[in-house]
Amino acid sequence: MFTRITVETNVAAPIDQVWRAYTTPADIMKWNAASDDWHTTKATVDLREGGVFSSRMEAKDGSMGFDFAGTYTKIVEHKRIEYAFGERNAEVEFVPGPKGILVRVVFDGESTHSVEQQQGGWQAILDNFARYVEAKQTKS
């Protein structure tokens, strides 16, 4: 049995910009890292139910890396993305609010790292996402 872990952030931007940044490979490569010493070197997205996605995440010093990949199981445009990765599942909700879009990710934890470590890592990535989208919006 997996522990369900929730992370969330608010993004002060319109839903179309938030959705696009979350689902476009060129954007994913710019925000998908938990810390400054990691980066995403390649991302692919086939945004449809049954479509697959993959992000290659690597330490900038080249010491390690891994592929985060899975299959989309449900897509409700501008509202919800569900996917399976390995034996685990995750749901991403996009909820309009007074200060922009609340992005909530609920995922199945794994047993290698503590809940706190997993929550911290996923939260850091989501916070990067919010900063990226908001900075991009001020430029456009």
Short mmCIF file of C-alpha atoms in Angstrom, two decimals, residues 22 28 31-32 40 42-45 52-58 65-72 83-86 88-90 92 105 107-108 110 122 125:
data_model
loop_
_atom_site.label_atom_id
_atom_site.label_comp_id
_atom_site.label_asym_id
_atom_site.label_seq_id
_atom_site.Cartn_x
_atom_site.Cartn_y
_atom_site.Cartn_z
CA TYR A 22 2.89 22.19 -17.28
CA ILE A 28 9.11 21.50 -18.60
CA TRP A 31 11.22 24.36 -14.41
CA ASN A 32 11.42 20.62 -13.68
CA THR A 40 15.91 18.34 -17.01
CA LYS A 42 15.06 16.15 -22.28
CA ALA A 43 11.27 16.03 -22.05
CA THR A 44 8.59 14.40 -24.19
CA VAL A 45 4.82 14.70 -23.83
CA VAL A 52 3.35 8.64 -22.56
CA PHE A 53 5.61 11.28 -21.08
CA SER A 54 9.23 11.30 -20.00
CA SER A 55 11.62 13.76 -18.39
CA ARG A 56 15.36 13.08 -18.14
CA MET A 57 16.53 14.58 -14.85
CA GLU A 58 20.27 14.85 -14.23
CA GLY A 65 20.41 11.02 -13.44
CA PHE A 66 17.14 9.23 -13.97
CA ASP A 67 14.10 9.16 -16.23
CA PHE A 68 10.75 10.16 -14.75
CA ALA A 69 8.27 8.59 -17.12
CA GLY A 70 4.73 7.33 -17.20
CA THR A 71 1.43 7.06 -19.03
CA TYR A 72 -1.46 9.50 -18.93
CA TYR A 83 -0.98 9.43 -14.78
CA ALA A 84 0.64 6.16 -13.82
CA PHE A 85 4.41 5.86 -13.29
CA GLY A 86 5.61 2.36 -12.56
CA ARG A 88 2.32 4.30 -8.66
CA ASN A 89 -0.23 6.95 -9.65
CA ALA A 90 -0.55 10.72 -9.47
CA VAL A 92 -2.68 16.96 -10.87
CA VAL A 105 -0.43 17.19 -7.02
CA PHE A 107 0.91 11.07 -5.66
CA ASP A 108 1.74 7.61 -4.35
CA GLU A 110 7.66 5.13 -2.51
CA TRP A 122 7.98 17.41 -5.25
CA ILE A 125 9.67 21.30 -8.22
#
